[in-house]
Each structure stands twice: as C-alpha cells, then as structure tokens.
C-alpha cells in the first residue's frame, strides 16, 4: 500500500501547484499510478474523491489526471488495461462534478471528450452520452440514459475479454469433453467391434475452435441486437474469428494429412 500512499501525496500536491499544471508534474502523477497498478481500485477511488472534493479551479486538472493515467495504461498494457474500465464505472458522476469547474474551463471538458472519441479511449457510445450530460446536466433522463449506456458498455467489454481469454487458454474440463467427443466421432466411422481411438491433438483442437467460434458468434449477435457494439470492438471480433478460421483450417489440414499417412500404411 506504500505505492498508494505515494500516489496520494503526488495527487494532493496539485493543491499547492501553480496552474496550469506542468507536463512534468502530470507525468510524475501518472508514473505513481502505474507503480500502484496492483492497487488500481484504490488509485481510481483517490482520483474520484479528489475531483469531487477539490475546488472549482482543480476540476480540470483532475480530469487531466484521468486522461493521462488511462492513456498511459492503455499504451503499456493494451487490452489488459485495468484503469480504463475502472474509471468508466463512475464516469457519469465524475462529469457531473467536473461541470462545477470555473466557467472559463468548461470548454476543456468537451475538448477532452473530443480527444477521447478521436483516439477511442472509451467506447463512442459512452463518450456521446457524457457529451449529452455535459450539455444538459439537469436533465434526469439524460443522466439515467448515460448510466445505462456505461453499464452496457462495461458488460460488453467483459464479454469480449472473456472470449479472448477462452481463446488463449481452454479449461481442462472443456479439453476433456472435446477429447471425448472427438474419440466418439472417430468410433462412429470405424467398425462396431473396434475400440474408439484416442482423440488426436488436431481433432481436439478442431472441436475446441468450433465451440469457441459458436460462442463468439452468439455474443456478437446479442450485442448487435442491443445496438451497443462499438466499431472497434466489431473489428476485434472479426480479427478473433479470422484467427479461429485460420487455426481451424490448420487443424483440418493436419487431420487430412494424418488420414493420408494411415491409408499409405
């Protein structure tokens, strides 16, 4: 927790820092946040409390802290970034607090949202909903809709990561099930009196890939029906499907090669 304490000191030092905040100071805060990655939930909570409790002149520097931490974390850890999803959970309330900044600073809120949209820092639907909140913060329905969109985006992000994790590492029980299925399929093709052959690596992999493709297709269809799928996420799904197709073709080719060798014997 010493890294959390160090980050808190860095963050609170903004109160004694001459505005505007220098790049060097912002970089120092960002480094402290990444050093405390193991305690990212505490770091996010520290930043949120700072923004909510700080005076109006420090609201925008607080927003810049979120921007710097999330961008740097995404740059270093890509899809394994934890700061982006964690900050996204409470973005609506944070932006309701940010609009209490000084009047001259309010255009900077929309500028940050524009830069986030251009760089896909957060899903476009989330950013659009935040823009609506900034433009009409007293509209309860707008705020409620924004919270619903954030919740849906977080659920979508979870499903995509779940599919990616399943693609990279298949559970042991699934491996056993698919091995059994493969051996049963092999038994159906042979004489009734023969014993089922053990499933080959290629057969097991082929069935695993088919199951994974079906899961991704189902999740993609559900997200499309809800009209909550981001173009970037759709592109990631297509990439995953292409990788699955390639691996499936390799498995099929390996199976065909194995059968040819058996026939030659």
PDB file of C-alpha atoms in Angstrom:
ATOM      1  CA  UNK A   1       0.000   0.000   0.000  1.00  0.00           C
ATOM      2  CA  UNK A   2       3.025   2.288   0.141  1.00  0.00           C
ATOM      3  CA  UNK A   3       2.593   2.904  -3.597  1.00  0.00           C
ATOM      4  CA  UNK A   4      -0.976   4.076  -2.947  1.00  0.00           C
ATOM      5  CA  UNK A   5       0.283   6.443  -0.250  1.00  0.00           C
ATOM      6  CA  UNK A   6       2.949   7.776  -2.629  1.00  0.00           C
ATOM      7  CA  UNK A   7       0.332   8.351  -5.327  1.00  0.00           C
ATOM      8  CA  UNK A   8      -1.964  10.149  -2.870  1.00  0.00           C
ATOM      9  CA  UNK A   9       0.870  12.507  -1.947  1.00  0.00           C
ATOM     10  CA  UNK A  10       1.572  13.208  -5.632  1.00  0.00           C
ATOM     11  CA  UNK A  11      -2.105  13.821  -6.382  1.00  0.00           C
ATOM     12  CA  UNK A  12      -2.695  16.105  -3.402  1.00  0.00           C
ATOM     13  CA  UNK A  13       0.387  18.113  -4.320  1.00  0.00           C
ATOM     14  CA  UNK A  14      -1.752  19.584  -7.113  1.00  0.00           C
ATOM     15  CA  UNK A  15      -3.335  21.769  -4.439  1.00  0.00           C
ATOM     16  CA  UNK A  16       0.000  23.533  -3.936  1.00  0.00           C
ATOM     17  CA  UNK A  17       0.984  23.522  -7.618  1.00  0.00           C
ATOM     18  CA  UNK A  18       0.827  26.673  -9.680  1.00  0.00           C
ATOM     19  CA  UNK A  19      -1.708  26.399 -12.502  1.00  0.00           C
ATOM     20  CA  UNK A  20      -1.653  25.341 -15.256  1.00  0.00           C
ATOM     21  CA  UNK A  21      -0.162  22.003 -14.202  1.00  0.00           C
ATOM     22  CA  UNK A  22       3.121  21.229 -15.946  1.00  0.00           C
ATOM     23  CA  UNK A  23       3.695  18.137 -18.077  1.00  0.00           C
ATOM     24  CA  UNK A  24       6.444  17.088 -15.701  1.00  0.00           C
ATOM     25  CA  UNK A  25       4.029  17.116 -12.772  1.00  0.00           C
ATOM     26  CA  UNK A  26       1.377  15.186 -14.699  1.00  0.00           C
ATOM     27  CA  UNK A  27       3.976  12.606 -15.762  1.00  0.00           C
ATOM     28  CA  UNK A  28       5.038  12.183 -12.140  1.00  0.00           C
ATOM     29  CA  UNK A  29       1.426  11.519 -11.063  1.00  0.00           C
ATOM     30  CA  UNK A  30       0.961   9.051 -13.925  1.00  0.00           C
ATOM     31  CA  UNK A  31       4.128   7.119 -13.026  1.00  0.00           C
ATOM     32  CA  UNK A  32       2.960   6.865  -9.432  1.00  0.00           C
ATOM     33  CA  UNK A  33      -0.392   5.455 -10.607  1.00  0.00           C
ATOM     34  CA  UNK A  34       1.262   2.795 -12.772  1.00  0.00           C
ATOM     35  CA  UNK A  35       3.586   1.794  -9.935  1.00  0.00           C
ATOM     36  CA  UNK A  36       0.467   1.169  -7.844  1.00  0.00           C
ATOM     37  CA  UNK A  37      -1.161  -0.934 -10.577  1.00  0.00           C
ATOM     38  CA  UNK A  38      -1.764  -3.802  -8.154  1.00  0.00           C
ATOM     39  CA  UNK A  39      -3.991  -1.439  -6.151  1.00  0.00           C
ATOM     40  CA  UNK A  40      -5.657   0.208  -9.140  1.00  0.00           C
ATOM     41  CA  UNK A  41      -9.068   0.274  -7.434  1.00  0.00           C
ATOM     42  CA  UNK A  42      -7.634   2.406  -4.626  1.00  0.00           C
ATOM     43  CA  UNK A  43      -5.956   4.714  -7.143  1.00  0.00           C
ATOM     44  CA  UNK A  44      -9.188   5.250  -9.077  1.00  0.00           C
ATOM     45  CA  UNK A  45     -11.054   5.947  -5.852  1.00  0.00           C
ATOM     46  CA  UNK A  46      -8.404   8.502  -4.821  1.00  0.00           C
ATOM     47  CA  UNK A  47      -8.782  10.368  -8.116  1.00  0.00           C
ATOM     48  CA  UNK A  48     -12.585  10.296  -7.945  1.00  0.00           C
ATOM     49  CA  UNK A  49     -12.590  11.663  -4.396  1.00  0.00           C
ATOM     50  CA  UNK A  50     -10.101  14.342  -5.389  1.00  0.00           C
ATOM     51  CA  UNK A  51     -12.293  15.558  -8.266  1.00  0.00           C
ATOM     52  CA  UNK A  52     -15.483  15.545  -6.196  1.00  0.00           C
ATOM     53  CA  UNK A  53     -13.938  17.368  -3.216  1.00  0.00           C
ATOM     54  CA  UNK A  54     -11.485  19.748  -4.899  1.00  0.00           C
ATOM     55  CA  UNK A  55     -12.220  23.453  -5.538  1.00  0.00           C
ATOM     56  CA  UNK A  56     -13.523  24.506  -9.000  1.00  0.00           C
ATOM     57  CA  UNK A  57     -10.095  25.541 -10.297  1.00  0.00           C
ATOM     58  CA  UNK A  58      -8.741  21.995  -9.801  1.00  0.00           C
ATOM     59  CA  UNK A  59     -11.590  20.124 -11.521  1.00  0.00           C
ATOM     60  CA  UNK A  60      -9.961  20.212 -14.965  1.00  0.00           C
ATOM     61  CA  UNK A  61      -6.514  19.172 -13.671  1.00  0.00           C
ATOM     62  CA  UNK A  62      -8.346  16.225 -12.079  1.00  0.00           C
ATOM     63  CA  UNK A  63      -9.795  15.343 -15.491  1.00  0.00           C
ATOM     64  CA  UNK A  64      -6.311  15.566 -16.993  1.00  0.00           C
ATOM     65  CA  UNK A  65      -5.112  13.066 -14.371  1.00  0.00           C
ATOM     66  CA  UNK A  66      -7.748  10.548 -15.516  1.00  0.00           C
ATOM     67  CA  UNK A  67      -6.809  11.169 -19.147  1.00  0.00           C
ATOM     68  CA  UNK A  68      -3.075  10.727 -18.512  1.00  0.00           C
ATOM     69  CA  UNK A  69      -3.432   7.556 -16.415  1.00  0.00           C
ATOM     70  CA  UNK A  70      -5.850   5.813 -18.787  1.00  0.00           C
ATOM     71  CA  UNK A  71      -3.909   6.690 -21.943  1.00  0.00           C
ATOM     72  CA  UNK A  72      -0.590   5.579 -20.471  1.00  0.00           C
ATOM     73  CA  UNK A  73      -2.094   2.369 -19.095  1.00  0.00           C
ATOM     74  CA  UNK A  74      -3.693   1.553 -22.460  1.00  0.00           C
ATOM     75  CA  UNK A  75      -0.396   2.260 -24.200  1.00  0.00           C
ATOM     76  CA  UNK A  76       1.507  -0.074 -21.853  1.00  0.00           C
ATOM     77  CA  UNK A  77      -0.997  -2.872 -21.308  1.00  0.00           C
ATOM     78  CA  UNK A  78      -3.366  -2.654 -24.311  1.00  0.00           C
ATOM     79  CA  UNK A  79      -6.364  -4.978 -23.812  1.00  0.00           C
ATOM     80  CA  UNK A  80      -5.098  -5.866 -20.321  1.00  0.00           C
ATOM     81  CA  UNK A  81      -5.526  -2.267 -19.170  1.00  0.00           C
ATOM     82  CA  UNK A  82      -7.431  -2.091 -15.878  1.00  0.00           C
ATOM     83  CA  UNK A  83      -7.600   1.663 -15.344  1.00  0.00           C
ATOM     84  CA  UNK A  84      -9.881   2.429 -18.302  1.00  0.00           C
ATOM     85  CA  UNK A  85     -12.681   0.011 -17.311  1.00  0.00           C
ATOM     86  CA  UNK A  86     -12.406   1.001 -13.646  1.00  0.00           C
ATOM     87  CA  UNK A  87     -12.661   4.736 -14.331  1.00  0.00           C
ATOM     88  CA  UNK A  88     -15.537   4.103 -16.746  1.00  0.00           C
ATOM     89  CA  UNK A  89     -17.694   2.681 -13.930  1.00  0.00           C
ATOM     90  CA  UNK A  90     -18.279   6.120 -12.385  1.00  0.00           C
ATOM     91  CA  UNK A  91     -17.663   8.486 -15.302  1.00  0.00           C
ATOM     92  CA  UNK A  92     -21.178   9.962 -15.284  1.00  0.00           C
ATOM     93  CA  UNK A  93     -20.938  11.104 -11.656  1.00  0.00           C
ATOM     94  CA  UNK A  94     -17.415  12.365 -12.233  1.00  0.00           C
ATOM     95  CA  UNK A  95     -18.523  14.513 -15.166  1.00  0.00           C
ATOM     96  CA  UNK A  96     -21.450  15.864 -13.158  1.00  0.00           C
ATOM     97  CA  UNK A  97     -18.813  17.046 -10.691  1.00  0.00           C
ATOM     98  CA  UNK A  98     -16.483  18.329 -13.414  1.00  0.00           C
ATOM     99  CA  UNK A  99     -19.076  20.767 -14.769  1.00  0.00           C
ATOM    100  CA  UNK A 100     -18.816  22.603 -11.456  1.00  0.00           C
ATOM    101  CA  UNK A 101     -15.452  23.888 -12.648  1.00  0.00           C
ATOM    102  CA  UNK A 102     -14.797  27.548 -13.365  1.00  0.00           C
ATOM    103  CA  UNK A 103     -16.801  28.906 -16.284  1.00  0.00           C
ATOM    104  CA  UNK A 104     -13.691  29.629 -18.353  1.00  0.00           C
ATOM    105  CA  UNK A 105     -12.586  25.987 -18.035  1.00  0.00           C
ATOM    106  CA  UNK A 106     -15.814  24.344 -19.230  1.00  0.00           C
ATOM    107  CA  UNK A 107     -14.799  24.204 -22.930  1.00  0.00           C
ATOM    108  CA  UNK A 108     -11.868  21.990 -21.894  1.00  0.00           C
ATOM    109  CA  UNK A 109     -14.297  19.262 -20.787  1.00  0.00           C
ATOM    110  CA  UNK A 110     -15.743  18.971 -24.287  1.00  0.00           C
ATOM    111  CA  UNK A 111     -12.256  19.115 -25.785  1.00  0.00           C
ATOM    112  CA  UNK A 112     -11.113  16.147 -23.686  1.00  0.00           C
ATOM    113  CA  UNK A 113     -14.226  14.211 -24.734  1.00  0.00           C
ATOM    114  CA  UNK A 114     -13.478  15.032 -28.372  1.00  0.00           C
ATOM    115  CA  UNK A 115      -9.904  13.758 -27.988  1.00  0.00           C
ATOM    116  CA  UNK A 116     -11.161  10.605 -26.277  1.00  0.00           C
ATOM    117  CA  UNK A 117     -13.534   9.982 -29.148  1.00  0.00           C
ATOM    118  CA  UNK A 118     -10.844  10.550 -31.765  1.00  0.00           C
ATOM    119  CA  UNK A 119      -8.445   8.159 -30.009  1.00  0.00           C
ATOM    120  CA  UNK A 120     -11.114   5.626 -28.891  1.00  0.00           C
ATOM    121  CA  UNK A 121     -10.048   5.977 -25.255  1.00  0.00           C
ATOM    122  CA  UNK A 122     -13.556   4.899 -24.236  1.00  0.00           C
ATOM    123  CA  UNK A 123     -16.422   3.433 -26.334  1.00  0.00           C
ATOM    124  CA  UNK A 124     -18.000   6.042 -28.619  1.00  0.00           C
ATOM    125  CA  UNK A 125     -21.470   5.486 -27.112  1.00  0.00           C
ATOM    126  CA  UNK A 126     -20.116   6.269 -23.648  1.00  0.00           C
ATOM    127  CA  UNK A 127     -18.383   9.430 -24.846  1.00  0.00           C
ATOM    128  CA  UNK A 128     -21.519  10.605 -26.660  1.00  0.00           C
ATOM    129  CA  UNK A 129     -23.596  10.047 -23.524  1.00  0.00           C
ATOM    130  CA  UNK A 130     -21.084  12.082 -21.487  1.00  0.00           C
ATOM    131  CA  UNK A 131     -21.339  14.907 -24.017  1.00  0.00           C
ATOM    132  CA  UNK A 132     -25.106  14.843 -23.546  1.00  0.00           C
ATOM    133  CA  UNK A 133     -24.677  15.012 -19.769  1.00  0.00           C
ATOM    134  CA  UNK A 134     -22.311  17.982 -20.029  1.00  0.00           C
ATOM    135  CA  UNK A 135     -24.750  19.802 -22.333  1.00  0.00           C
ATOM    136  CA  UNK A 136     -27.810  19.086 -20.170  1.00  0.00           C
ATOM    137  CA  UNK A 137     -26.712  18.052 -16.653  1.00  0.00           C
ATOM    138  CA  UNK A 138     -30.054  18.884 -15.013  1.00  0.00           C
ATOM    139  CA  UNK A 139     -31.976  16.503 -17.291  1.00  0.00           C
ATOM    140  CA  UNK A 140     -32.593  13.386 -15.181  1.00  0.00           C
ATOM    141  CA  UNK A 141     -33.464  11.217 -18.189  1.00  0.00           C
ATOM    142  CA  UNK A 142     -30.189  12.155 -19.923  1.00  0.00           C
ATOM    143  CA  UNK A 143     -28.186  11.229 -16.822  1.00  0.00           C
ATOM    144  CA  UNK A 144     -30.114   7.977 -16.403  1.00  0.00           C
ATOM    145  CA  UNK A 145     -29.574   7.064 -20.060  1.00  0.00           C
ATOM    146  CA  UNK A 146     -25.850   7.779 -19.723  1.00  0.00           C
ATOM    147  CA  UNK A 147     -25.588   5.451 -16.725  1.00  0.00           C
ATOM    148  CA  UNK A 148     -27.401   2.708 -18.658  1.00  0.00           C
ATOM    149  CA  UNK A 149     -25.020   3.103 -21.602  1.00  0.00           C
ATOM    150  CA  UNK A 150     -21.965   2.896 -19.326  1.00  0.00           C
ATOM    151  CA  UNK A 151     -23.348  -0.259 -17.688  1.00  0.00           C
ATOM    152  CA  UNK A 152     -23.993  -1.862 -21.092  1.00  0.00           C
ATOM    153  CA  UNK A 153     -20.516  -0.907 -22.341  1.00  0.00           C
ATOM    154  CA  UNK A 154     -18.888  -2.444 -19.273  1.00  0.00           C
ATOM    155  CA  UNK A 155     -20.834  -5.664 -19.810  1.00  0.00           C
ATOM    156  CA  UNK A 156     -19.777  -5.707 -23.455  1.00  0.00           C
ATOM    157  CA  UNK A 157     -16.126  -5.174 -22.522  1.00  0.00           C
ATOM    158  CA  UNK A 158     -16.340  -8.056 -20.047  1.00  0.00           C
ATOM    159  CA  UNK A 159     -17.750 -10.454 -22.664  1.00  0.00           C
ATOM    160  CA  UNK A 160     -15.061  -9.554 -25.225  1.00  0.00           C
ATOM    161  CA  UNK A 161     -12.281 -10.139 -22.692  1.00  0.00           C
ATOM    162  CA  UNK A 162     -13.930 -13.382 -21.624  1.00  0.00           C
ATOM    163  CA  UNK A 163     -13.953 -14.649 -25.220  1.00  0.00           C
ATOM    164  CA  UNK A 164     -10.307 -13.623 -25.688  1.00  0.00           C
ATOM    165  CA  UNK A 165      -9.259 -15.412 -22.507  1.00  0.00           C
ATOM    166  CA  UNK A 166     -11.127 -18.554 -23.539  1.00  0.00           C
ATOM    167  CA  UNK A 167      -9.430 -18.447 -26.933  1.00  0.00           C
ATOM    168  CA  UNK A 168      -5.966 -18.206 -25.396  1.00  0.00           C
ATOM    169  CA  UNK A 169      -6.461 -20.831 -22.692  1.00  0.00           C
ATOM    170  CA  UNK A 170      -9.074 -23.554 -22.804  1.00  0.00           C
ATOM    171  CA  UNK A 171     -10.163 -25.013 -19.419  1.00  0.00           C
ATOM    172  CA  UNK A 172      -9.168 -28.573 -18.557  1.00  0.00           C
ATOM    173  CA  UNK A 173     -12.756 -29.810 -18.322  1.00  0.00           C
ATOM    174  CA  UNK A 174     -13.538 -28.457 -21.787  1.00  0.00           C
ATOM    175  CA  UNK A 175     -10.425 -30.172 -23.144  1.00  0.00           C
ATOM    176  CA  UNK A 176     -11.549 -33.483 -21.663  1.00  0.00           C
ATOM    177  CA  UNK A 177     -15.080 -33.082 -23.053  1.00  0.00           C
ATOM    178  CA  UNK A 178     -13.862 -32.255 -26.539  1.00  0.00           C
ATOM    179  CA  UNK A 179     -11.357 -35.117 -26.439  1.00  0.00           C
ATOM    180  CA  UNK A 180     -14.210 -37.486 -25.580  1.00  0.00           C
ATOM    181  CA  UNK A 181     -16.361 -36.033 -28.388  1.00  0.00           C
ATOM    182  CA  UNK A 182     -13.511 -36.437 -30.852  1.00  0.00           C
ATOM    183  CA  UNK A 183     -12.930 -40.054 -29.864  1.00  0.00           C
ATOM    184  CA  UNK A 184     -16.669 -40.787 -30.168  1.00  0.00           C
ATOM    185  CA  UNK A 185     -16.719 -39.257 -33.651  1.00  0.00           C
ATOM    186  CA  UNK A 186     -13.771 -41.430 -34.600  1.00  0.00           C
ATOM    187  CA  UNK A 187     -15.559 -44.515 -33.254  1.00  0.00           C
ATOM    188  CA  UNK A 188     -18.644 -43.868 -35.382  1.00  0.00           C
ATOM    189  CA  UNK A 189     -16.588 -44.018 -38.564  1.00  0.00           C
ATOM    190  CA  UNK A 190     -14.853 -47.304 -37.718  1.00  0.00           C
ATOM    191  CA  UNK A 191     -16.149 -50.902 -37.373  1.00  0.00           C
ATOM    192  CA  UNK A 192     -18.543 -51.505 -34.481  1.00  0.00           C
ATOM    193  CA  UNK A 193     -16.251 -54.091 -32.869  1.00  0.00           C
ATOM    194  CA  UNK A 194     -13.235 -51.770 -32.781  1.00  0.00           C
ATOM    195  CA  UNK A 195     -12.376 -49.675 -29.720  1.00  0.00           C
ATOM    196  CA  UNK A 196     -12.579 -45.859 -30.044  1.00  0.00           C
ATOM    197  CA  UNK A 197      -9.254 -44.322 -30.935  1.00  0.00           C
ATOM    198  CA  UNK A 198      -7.865 -41.623 -28.633  1.00  0.00           C
ATOM    199  CA  UNK A 199      -8.561 -38.165 -29.978  1.00  0.00           C
ATOM    200  CA  UNK A 200      -5.596 -36.596 -31.723  1.00  0.00           C
ATOM    201  CA  UNK A 201      -4.384 -33.108 -30.895  1.00  0.00           C
ATOM    202  CA  UNK A 202      -5.766 -31.843 -34.208  1.00  0.00           C
ATOM    203  CA  UNK A 203      -9.216 -33.358 -33.589  1.00  0.00           C
ATOM    204  CA  UNK A 204      -9.408 -31.919 -30.093  1.00  0.00           C
ATOM    205  CA  UNK A 205      -8.255 -28.503 -31.282  1.00  0.00           C
ATOM    206  CA  UNK A 206     -10.750 -28.517 -34.153  1.00  0.00           C
ATOM    207  CA  UNK A 207     -13.716 -29.149 -31.847  1.00  0.00           C
ATOM    208  CA  UNK A 208     -12.475 -26.550 -29.355  1.00  0.00           C
ATOM    209  CA  UNK A 209     -12.224 -23.972 -32.126  1.00  0.00           C
ATOM    210  CA  UNK A 210     -15.721 -24.778 -33.388  1.00  0.00           C
ATOM    211  CA  UNK A 211     -17.150 -24.344 -29.880  1.00  0.00           C
ATOM    212  CA  UNK A 212     -15.285 -21.056 -29.449  1.00  0.00           C
ATOM    213  CA  UNK A 213     -16.499 -19.733 -32.807  1.00  0.00           C
ATOM    214  CA  UNK A 214     -20.076 -20.503 -31.836  1.00  0.00           C
ATOM    215  CA  UNK A 215     -19.714 -18.657 -28.513  1.00  0.00           C
ATOM    216  CA  UNK A 216     -18.221 -15.557 -30.134  1.00  0.00           C
ATOM    217  CA  UNK A 217     -20.898 -15.537 -32.851  1.00  0.00           C
ATOM    218  CA  UNK A 218     -23.657 -15.761 -30.220  1.00  0.00           C
ATOM    219  CA  UNK A 219     -22.214 -12.899 -28.157  1.00  0.00           C
ATOM    220  CA  UNK A 220     -21.715 -10.759 -31.259  1.00  0.00           C
ATOM    221  CA  UNK A 221     -25.331 -11.312 -32.327  1.00  0.00           C
ATOM    222  CA  UNK A 222     -26.616 -10.324 -28.869  1.00  0.00           C
ATOM    223  CA  UNK A 223     -24.517  -7.154 -28.826  1.00  0.00           C
ATOM    224  CA  UNK A 224     -25.675  -6.197 -32.317  1.00  0.00           C
ATOM    225  CA  UNK A 225     -29.320  -6.644 -31.322  1.00  0.00           C
ATOM    226  CA  UNK A 226     -28.771  -4.262 -28.408  1.00  0.00           C
ATOM    227  CA  UNK A 227     -27.124  -1.770 -30.800  1.00  0.00           C
ATOM    228  CA  UNK A 228     -24.292  -1.380 -28.333  1.00  0.00           C
ATOM    229  CA  UNK A 229     -21.406  -2.851 -30.304  1.00  0.00           C
ATOM    230  CA  UNK A 230     -18.618  -0.398 -30.999  1.00  0.00           C
ATOM    231  CA  UNK A 231     -16.931  -0.388 -34.450  1.00  0.00           C
ATOM    232  CA  UNK A 232     -13.566  -1.033 -32.825  1.00  0.00           C
ATOM    233  CA  UNK A 233     -14.983  -3.960 -30.854  1.00  0.00           C
ATOM    234  CA  UNK A 234     -16.586  -5.324 -34.023  1.00  0.00           C
ATOM    235  CA  UNK A 235     -13.166  -5.155 -35.671  1.00  0.00           C
ATOM    236  CA  UNK A 236     -11.631  -7.073 -32.755  1.00  0.00           C
ATOM    237  CA  UNK A 237     -14.310  -9.744 -33.071  1.00  0.00           C
ATOM    238  CA  UNK A 238     -13.606 -10.095 -36.786  1.00  0.00           C
ATOM    239  CA  UNK A 239      -9.906 -10.487 -36.033  1.00  0.00           C
ATOM    240  CA  UNK A 240     -10.660 -13.195 -33.468  1.00  0.00           C
ATOM    241  CA  UNK A 241     -12.924 -15.005 -35.916  1.00  0.00           C
ATOM    242  CA  UNK A 242     -10.261 -14.801 -38.635  1.00  0.00           C
ATOM    243  CA  UNK A 243      -7.692 -16.287 -36.255  1.00  0.00           C
ATOM    244  CA  UNK A 244     -10.104 -19.052 -35.343  1.00  0.00           C
ATOM    245  CA  UNK A 245     -10.777 -19.822 -39.017  1.00  0.00           C
ATOM    246  CA  UNK A 246      -7.055 -19.997 -39.728  1.00  0.00           C
ATOM    247  CA  UNK A 247      -6.434 -22.321 -36.792  1.00  0.00           C
ATOM    248  CA  UNK A 248      -9.410 -24.467 -37.797  1.00  0.00           C
ATOM    249  CA  UNK A 249      -8.059 -24.807 -41.354  1.00  0.00           C
ATOM    250  CA  UNK A 250      -4.676 -25.813 -39.952  1.00  0.00           C
ATOM    251  CA  UNK A 251      -6.342 -28.439 -37.748  1.00  0.00           C
ATOM    252  CA  UNK A 252      -8.363 -29.791 -40.697  1.00  0.00           C
ATOM    253  CA  UNK A 253      -5.214 -29.967 -42.830  1.00  0.00           C
ATOM    254  CA  UNK A 254      -3.393 -31.788 -40.045  1.00  0.00           C
ATOM    255  CA  UNK A 255      -6.248 -34.282 -39.763  1.00  0.00           C
ATOM    256  CA  UNK A 256      -6.260 -34.866 -43.528  1.00  0.00           C
ATOM    257  CA  UNK A 257      -2.506 -35.396 -43.531  1.00  0.00           C
ATOM    258  CA  UNK A 258      -2.823 -37.920 -40.713  1.00  0.00           C
ATOM    259  CA  UNK A 259      -5.528 -39.876 -42.547  1.00  0.00           C
ATOM    260  CA  UNK A 260      -3.421 -39.958 -45.733  1.00  0.00           C
ATOM    261  CA  UNK A 261      -0.492 -41.427 -43.816  1.00  0.00           C
ATOM    262  CA  UNK A 262      -2.769 -44.129 -42.349  1.00  0.00           C
ATOM    263  CA  UNK A 263      -4.058 -45.069 -45.826  1.00  0.00           C
ATOM    264  CA  UNK A 264      -0.489 -45.366 -47.162  1.00  0.00           C
ATOM    265  CA  UNK A 265       0.312 -47.798 -44.372  1.00  0.00           C
TER     266      UNK A 265
END
